[in-house]
CSV table of N, CA and C in Angstrom, one decimal:
chain,number,residue,atom,x,y,z
A,2,MET,N,0.8,-1.2,0.0
A,2,MET,CA,0.0,0.0,0.0
A,2,MET,C,0.9,1.2,0.0
A,3,THR,N,0.6,2.2,-0.8
A,3,THR,CA,1.3,3.5,-0.9
A,3,THR,C,0.7,4.5,0.0
A,4,ILE,N,1.6,5.2,0.7
A,4,ILE,CA,1.1,6.3,1.7
A,4,ILE,C,1.3,7.6,1.0
A,5,MET,N,0.2,8.4,1.0
A,5,MET,CA,0.3,9.7,0.4
A,5,MET,C,-0.1,10.8,1.5
A,6,THR,N,0.5,11.9,1.5
A,6,THR,CA,0.2,13.0,2.4
A,6,THR,C,-0.8,13.9,1.7
A,7,ARG,N,-1.4,14.8,2.5
A,7,ARG,CA,-2.2,15.8,1.9
A,7,ARG,C,-1.4,16.9,1.2
A,8,MET,N,-0.2,17.2,1.7
A,8,MET,CA,0.6,18.2,1.1
A,8,MET,C,1.3,17.7,-0.1
A,9,PRO,N,1.5,18.6,-1.1
A,9,PRO,CA,2.2,18.2,-2.3
A,9,PRO,C,3.6,17.7,-2.0
A,10,VAL,N,4.0,16.7,-2.7
A,10,VAL,CA,5.3,16.2,-2.5
A,10,VAL,C,6.1,16.5,-3.8
A,11,PRO,N,7.5,16.7,-3.6
A,11,PRO,CA,8.3,17.1,-4.8
A,11,PRO,C,8.3,16.0,-5.9
A,12,ARG,N,8.1,14.7,-5.5
A,12,ARG,CA,8.2,13.7,-6.5
A,12,ARG,C,6.9,13.5,-7.3
A,13,ALA,N,5.9,14.2,-6.9
A,13,ALA,CA,4.6,14.0,-7.7
A,13,ALA,C,4.8,14.8,-9.0
A,14,GLY,N,4.8,14.1,-10.0
A,14,GLY,CA,4.9,14.7,-11.3
A,14,GLY,C,3.7,14.5,-12.2
A,15,HIS,N,4.0,14.3,-13.5
A,15,HIS,CA,2.9,14.1,-14.4
A,15,HIS,C,2.7,12.6,-14.8
A,16,GLY,N,3.3,11.8,-14.0
A,16,GLY,CA,3.3,10.3,-14.3
A,16,GLY,C,2.0,9.7,-13.9
A,17,PRO,N,1.9,8.4,-14.0
A,17,PRO,CA,0.7,7.6,-13.7
A,17,PRO,C,0.4,7.6,-12.2
A,18,ASN,N,1.4,7.8,-11.3
A,18,ASN,CA,1.2,7.8,-9.9
A,18,ASN,C,0.9,9.1,-9.3
A,19,ARG,N,0.6,10.1,-10.2
A,19,ARG,CA,0.3,11.4,-9.7
A,19,ARG,C,-0.9,11.5,-8.8
A,20,HIS,N,-2.0,10.8,-9.2
A,20,HIS,CA,-3.2,10.8,-8.5
A,20,HIS,C,-3.5,9.5,-7.9
A,21,ASP,N,-4.5,9.5,-7.0
A,21,ASP,CA,-4.9,8.3,-6.3
A,21,ASP,C,-5.5,7.3,-7.3
A,22,SER,N,-6.1,7.8,-8.4
A,22,SER,CA,-6.7,6.9,-9.3
A,22,SER,C,-5.6,6.0,-10.0
A,23,GLY,N,-4.4,6.5,-10.0
A,23,GLY,CA,-3.3,5.6,-10.6
A,23,GLY,C,-2.9,4.5,-9.6
A,24,LEU,N,-3.4,4.6,-8.4
A,24,LEU,CA,-3.1,3.6,-7.4
A,24,LEU,C,-4.3,2.7,-7.2
A,25,GLY,N,-5.3,2.9,-8.0
A,25,GLY,CA,-6.5,2.0,-7.8
A,25,GLY,C,-7.3,2.4,-6.6
A,26,GLY,N,-7.2,3.6,-6.2
A,26,GLY,CA,-8.0,4.1,-5.0
A,26,GLY,C,-7.5,3.5,-3.7
A,27,GLN,N,-6.3,2.9,-3.7
A,27,GLN,CA,-5.8,2.2,-2.5
A,27,GLN,C,-4.8,3.1,-1.7
A,28,ALA,N,-4.6,4.3,-2.1
A,28,ALA,CA,-3.6,5.1,-1.3
A,28,ALA,C,-4.2,5.5,0.1
A,29,GLU,N,-3.2,5.5,1.0
A,29,GLU,CA,-3.6,5.9,2.4
A,29,GLU,C,-3.2,7.3,2.6
A,30,TYR,N,-4.1,8.2,3.0
A,30,TYR,CA,-3.9,9.6,3.2
A,30,TYR,C,-3.6,9.8,4.7
A,31,LEU,N,-2.4,10.4,5.0
A,31,LEU,CA,-2.1,10.7,6.4
A,31,LEU,C,-2.8,12.0,6.8
A,32,PRO,N,-3.2,12.1,8.0
A,32,PRO,CA,-3.8,13.4,8.5
A,32,PRO,C,-2.8,14.5,8.5
A,33,ALA,N,-3.2,15.7,8.3
A,33,ALA,CA,-2.3,16.8,8.3
A,33,ALA,C,-1.8,17.0,9.7
A,34,THR,N,-0.6,17.6,9.8
A,34,THR,CA,0.0,17.9,11.1
A,34,THR,C,-0.7,19.1,11.7
A,35,LYS,N,-0.5,19.3,12.9
A,35,LYS,CA,-1.2,20.5,13.6
A,35,LYS,C,-0.8,21.8,12.9
A,36,GLU,N,0.5,21.9,12.5
A,36,GLU,CA,0.9,23.1,11.8
A,36,GLU,C,0.2,23.3,10.5
A,37,GLU,N,0.0,22.2,9.8
A,37,GLU,CA,-0.7,22.3,8.5
A,37,GLU,C,-2.1,22.6,8.7
A,38,ASP,N,-2.8,22.0,9.7
A,38,ASP,CA,-4.2,22.3,10.0
A,38,ASP,C,-4.3,23.8,10.3
A,39,LEU,N,-3.4,24.3,11.2
A,39,LEU,CA,-3.5,25.7,11.6
A,39,LEU,C,-3.4,26.6,10.5
A,40,VAL,N,-2.4,26.4,9.6
A,40,VAL,CA,-2.3,27.3,8.4
A,40,VAL,C,-3.5,27.2,7.5
A,41,THR,N,-4.0,26.0,7.3
A,41,THR,CA,-5.2,25.8,6.5
A,41,THR,C,-6.4,26.5,7.1
A,42,ARG,N,-6.6,26.4,8.4
A,42,ARG,CA,-7.7,27.1,9.1
A,42,ARG,C,-7.5,28.6,9.0
A,43,ILE,N,-6.4,29.1,9.2
A,43,ILE,CA,-6.1,30.6,9.2
A,43,ILE,C,-6.4,31.1,7.8
A,44,ASP,N,-5.8,30.4,6.8
A,44,ASP,CA,-6.1,30.8,5.4
A,44,ASP,C,-7.5,30.7,5.0
A,45,SER,N,-8.2,29.7,5.5
A,45,SER,CA,-9.6,29.6,5.2
A,45,SER,C,-10.4,30.7,5.9
A,46,VAL,N,-10.1,31.0,7.1
A,46,VAL,CA,-10.8,32.1,7.8
A,46,VAL,C,-10.5,33.5,7.1
A,47,ARG,N,-9.3,33.7,6.7
A,47,ARG,CA,-8.9,34.9,6.0
A,47,ARG,C,-9.7,35.0,4.7
A,48,ALA,N,-9.8,33.9,4.0
A,48,ALA,CA,-10.5,34.0,2.7
A,48,ALA,C,-12.0,34.2,2.9
A,49,ALA,N,-12.5,33.6,3.9
A,49,ALA,CA,-14.0,33.8,4.2
A,49,ALA,C,-14.2,35.2,4.6
A,50,THR,N,-13.3,35.8,5.5
A,50,THR,CA,-13.5,37.1,5.9
A,50,THR,C,-13.4,38.1,4.8
A,51,ASP,N,-12.4,37.9,3.9
A,51,ASP,CA,-12.3,38.8,2.8
A,51,ASP,C,-13.5,38.7,1.9
A,52,SER,N,-14.0,37.5,1.7
A,52,SER,CA,-15.1,37.3,0.8
A,52,SER,C,-16.4,38.0,1.4
A,53,ALA,N,-16.6,37.9,2.7
A,53,ALA,CA,-17.7,38.5,3.4
A,53,ALA,C,-17.6,40.0,3.3
A,54,LYS,N,-16.4,40.5,3.5
A,54,LYS,CA,-16.1,42.0,3.5
A,54,LYS,C,-16.4,42.5,2.1
A,55,ASP,N,-15.9,41.8,1.1
A,55,ASP,CA,-16.2,42.3,-0.3
A,55,ASP,C,-17.7,42.2,-0.6
A,56,SER,N,-18.4,41.2,-0.2
A,56,SER,CA,-19.8,41.1,-0.4
A,56,SER,C,-20.6,42.3,0.3
A,57,ALA,N,-20.2,42.6,1.5
A,57,ALA,CA,-20.9,43.6,2.2
A,57,ALA,C,-20.6,45.0,1.6
A,58,GLN,N,-19.4,45.2,1.2
A,58,GLN,CA,-19.0,46.4,0.5
A,58,GLN,C,-19.8,46.6,-0.8
A,59,HIS,N,-19.9,45.5,-1.6
A,59,HIS,CA,-20.6,45.6,-2.9
A,59,HIS,C,-22.1,45.9,-2.6
A,60,ALA,N,-22.7,45.2,-1.6
A,60,ALA,CA,-24.1,45.5,-1.3
A,60,ALA,C,-24.3,46.9,-0.9
A,61,ALA,N,-23.4,47.5,-0.1
A,61,ALA,CA,-23.5,48.9,0.3
A,61,ALA,C,-23.4,49.8,-0.9
A,62,GLU,N,-22.5,49.5,-1.8
A,62,GLU,CA,-22.4,50.3,-3.0
A,62,GLU,C,-23.6,50.3,-3.9
A,63,VAL,N,-24.2,49.1,-4.0
A,63,VAL,CA,-25.4,48.9,-4.8
A,63,VAL,C,-26.6,49.6,-4.2
A,64,VAL,N,-26.7,49.6,-2.9
A,64,VAL,CA,-27.9,50.1,-2.2
A,64,VAL,C,-27.8,51.6,-1.9
A,65,ALA,N,-26.6,52.2,-1.9
A,65,ALA,CA,-26.4,53.6,-1.5
A,65,ALA,C,-27.3,54.5,-2.3
A,66,PRO,N,-27.4,54.5,-3.7
A,66,PRO,CA,-28.2,55.4,-4.4
A,66,PRO,C,-29.7,55.3,-4.0
A,67,TYR,N,-30.2,54.1,-3.7
A,67,TYR,CA,-31.6,53.9,-3.3
A,67,TYR,C,-31.8,54.5,-1.9
A,68,ALA,N,-30.8,54.3,-1.1
A,68,ALA,CA,-31.0,54.8,0.3
A,68,ALA,C,-31.0,56.4,0.3
A,69,ASP,N,-30.2,57.0,-0.5
A,69,ASP,CA,-30.2,58.4,-0.6
A,69,ASP,C,-31.6,58.9,-1.2
A,70,MET,N,-32.1,58.2,-2.2
A,70,MET,CA,-33.4,58.6,-2.7
A,70,MET,C,-34.5,58.4,-1.7
A,71,ALA,N,-34.5,57.3,-1.0
A,71,ALA,CA,-35.5,57.1,0.0
A,71,ALA,C,-35.4,58.1,1.1
A,72,LYS,N,-34.2,58.6,1.5
A,72,LYS,CA,-34.1,59.6,2.5
A,72,LYS,C,-34.7,60.9,2.1
A,73,GLU,N,-34.4,61.3,0.8
A,73,GLU,CA,-35.0,62.5,0.3
A,73,GLU,C,-36.5,62.4,0.2
A,74,GLN,N,-37.0,61.3,-0.3
A,74,GLN,CA,-38.5,61.1,-0.3
A,74,GLN,C,-39.1,61.2,1.0
A,75,ALA,N,-38.5,60.6,2.0
A,75,ALA,CA,-39.1,60.6,3.4
A,75,ALA,C,-39.1,62.0,3.9
A,76,ALA,N,-38.1,62.8,3.6
A,76,ALA,CA,-38.1,64.2,4.1
A,76,ALA,C,-39.2,65.0,3.4
A,77,HIS,N,-39.4,64.7,2.1
A,77,HIS,CA,-40.4,65.4,1.3
A,77,HIS,C,-41.8,65.0,1.8
A,78,TYR,N,-42.1,63.8,2.1
A,78,TYR,CA,-43.4,63.3,2.6
A,78,TYR,C,-43.6,63.9,4.0
A,79,ALA,N,-42.6,64.0,4.8
A,79,ALA,CA,-42.8,64.5,6.2
A,79,ALA,C,-43.2,66.0,6.1
A,80,HIS,N,-42.5,66.7,5.2
A,80,HIS,CA,-42.8,68.2,5.0
A,80,HIS,C,-44.3,68.3,4.5
A,81,GLU,N,-44.6,67.5,3.5
A,81,GLU,CA,-46.0,67.5,3.0
A,81,GLU,C,-47.0,67.2,4.0
A,82,ALA,N,-46.8,66.2,4.9
A,82,ALA,CA,-47.7,65.9,5.9
A,82,ALA,C,-47.8,67.0,6.9
A,83,ARG,N,-46.7,67.7,7.3
A,83,ARG,CA,-46.8,68.8,8.2
A,83,ARG,C,-47.6,69.9,7.6
A,84,VAL,N,-47.4,70.2,6.3
A,84,VAL,CA,-48.2,71.3,5.7
A,84,VAL,C,-49.7,71.0,5.7
A,85,ARG,N,-50.0,69.7,5.4
A,85,ARG,CA,-51.5,69.4,5.3
A,85,ARG,C,-52.1,69.2,6.7
A,86,LEU,N,-51.4,68.7,7.6
A,86,LEU,CA,-52.0,68.4,8.9
A,86,LEU,C,-51.9,69.6,9.9
A,87,ALA,N,-51.0,70.5,9.8
A,87,ALA,CA,-50.8,71.6,10.8
A,87,ALA,C,-52.1,72.3,11.0
A,88,PRO,N,-52.8,72.8,10.0
A,88,PRO,CA,-54.1,73.5,10.3
A,88,PRO,C,-55.1,72.7,11.1
A,89,LYS,N,-55.2,71.4,10.7
A,89,LYS,CA,-56.2,70.5,11.4
A,89,LYS,C,-55.8,70.3,12.9
A,90,VAL,N,-54.5,70.1,13.1
A,90,VAL,CA,-54.0,69.9,14.4
A,90,VAL,C,-54.2,71.1,15.3
A,91,THR,N,-53.9,72.3,14.7
A,91,THR,CA,-54.1,73.5,15.4
A,91,THR,C,-55.5,73.7,15.8
A,92,LYS,N,-56.4,73.4,14.8
A,92,LYS,CA,-57.9,73.6,15.1
A,92,LYS,C,-58.3,72.6,16.2
A,93,ALA,N,-57.9,71.4,16.1
A,93,ALA,CA,-58.2,70.4,17.1
A,93,ALA,C,-57.7,70.8,18.5
A,94,ALA,N,-56.5,71.3,18.6
A,94,ALA,CA,-56.0,71.8,19.9
A,94,ALA,C,-56.8,72.9,20.4
A,95,GLN,N,-57.2,73.8,19.6
A,95,GLN,CA,-58.0,75.0,20.0
A,95,GLN,C,-59.4,74.5,20.5
A,96,GLN,N,-60.0,73.5,19.8
A,96,GLN,CA,-61.3,73.0,20.3
A,96,GLN,C,-61.1,72.3,21.6
A,97,ALA,N,-60.0,71.6,21.8
A,97,ALA,CA,-59.8,70.9,23.1
A,97,ALA,C,-59.7,71.9,24.2
A,98,ARG,N,-59.0,73.0,24.0
A,98,ARG,CA,-58.9,74.1,25.0
A,98,ARG,C,-60.2,74.6,25.4
A,99,VAL,N,-61.0,74.9,24.3
A,99,VAL,CA,-62.4,75.4,24.6
A,99,VAL,C,-63.2,74.5,25.4
A,100,GLN,N,-63.2,73.2,25.0
A,100,GLN,CA,-64.0,72.2,25.7
A,100,GLN,C,-63.5,72.1,27.1
A,101,TYR,N,-62.2,72.1,27.4
A,101,TYR,CA,-61.7,72.0,28.7
A,101,TYR,C,-62.2,73.2,29.5
A,102,ALA,N,-62.0,74.4,28.9
A,102,ALA,CA,-62.4,75.6,29.7
A,102,ALA,C,-63.9,75.6,30.0
A,103,SER,N,-64.7,75.1,29.1
A,103,SER,CA,-66.2,75.2,29.3
A,103,SER,C,-66.7,74.1,30.1
A,104,HIS,N,-66.2,72.9,30.0
A,104,HIS,CA,-66.8,71.7,30.7
A,104,HIS,C,-66.0,71.2,31.9
A,105,LEU,N,-64.7,71.0,31.7
A,105,LEU,CA,-63.9,70.4,32.8
A,105,LEU,C,-63.4,71.3,33.9
A,106,ALA,N,-62.9,72.5,33.5
A,106,ALA,CA,-62.4,73.4,34.4
A,106,ALA,C,-63.3,73.8,35.6
A,107,PRO,N,-64.6,74.1,35.2
A,107,PRO,CA,-65.5,74.4,36.4
A,107,PRO,C,-65.7,73.2,37.3
A,108,ARG,N,-65.8,72.0,36.8
A,108,ARG,CA,-66.0,70.8,37.6
A,108,ARG,C,-64.7,70.5,38.5
A,109,ILE,N,-63.6,70.7,37.9
A,109,ILE,CA,-62.3,70.5,38.7
A,109,ILE,C,-62.3,71.5,39.8
A,110,GLU,N,-62.7,72.8,39.5
A,110,GLU,CA,-62.7,73.8,40.5
A,110,GLU,C,-63.7,73.5,41.6
A,111,GLN,N,-64.9,73.0,41.2
A,111,GLN,CA,-65.9,72.6,42.2
A,111,GLN,C,-65.4,71.4,43.1
A,112,ALA,N,-64.7,70.5,42.5
A,112,ALA,CA,-64.2,69.4,43.3
A,112,ALA,C,-63.1,69.8,44.3
A,113,ARG,N,-62.4,70.8,44.0
A,113,ARG,CA,-61.4,71.3,44.9
A,113,ARG,C,-62.0,72.0,46.1
A,114,THR,N,-63.2,72.5,46.0
A,114,THR,CA,-63.8,73.3,47.1
A,114,THR,C,-64.6,72.4,48.0
């Protein structure tokens, strides 16, 4: 039985024994050393981090124009709502003051005495 490691070996060339298939699937793979696993994990984490960072940056660049437009529209709608509702709110507040003065204030004064 031939023993093969996970790391490339200098003697692996372009010959028939380059791949496991040349050995009929009978090659024995040794587990990676702790140093090899550590490097592999670090590289894998770095690659995943870079990929996630690039994806997030791309998404932000794609969404930015829409976010600016949404912000402008929200400000426009808020102003329009203020213009339309301000007279109604002012009128309702005035009516509430009148109702309070005519109905509740005398009863509150009566309750205090």
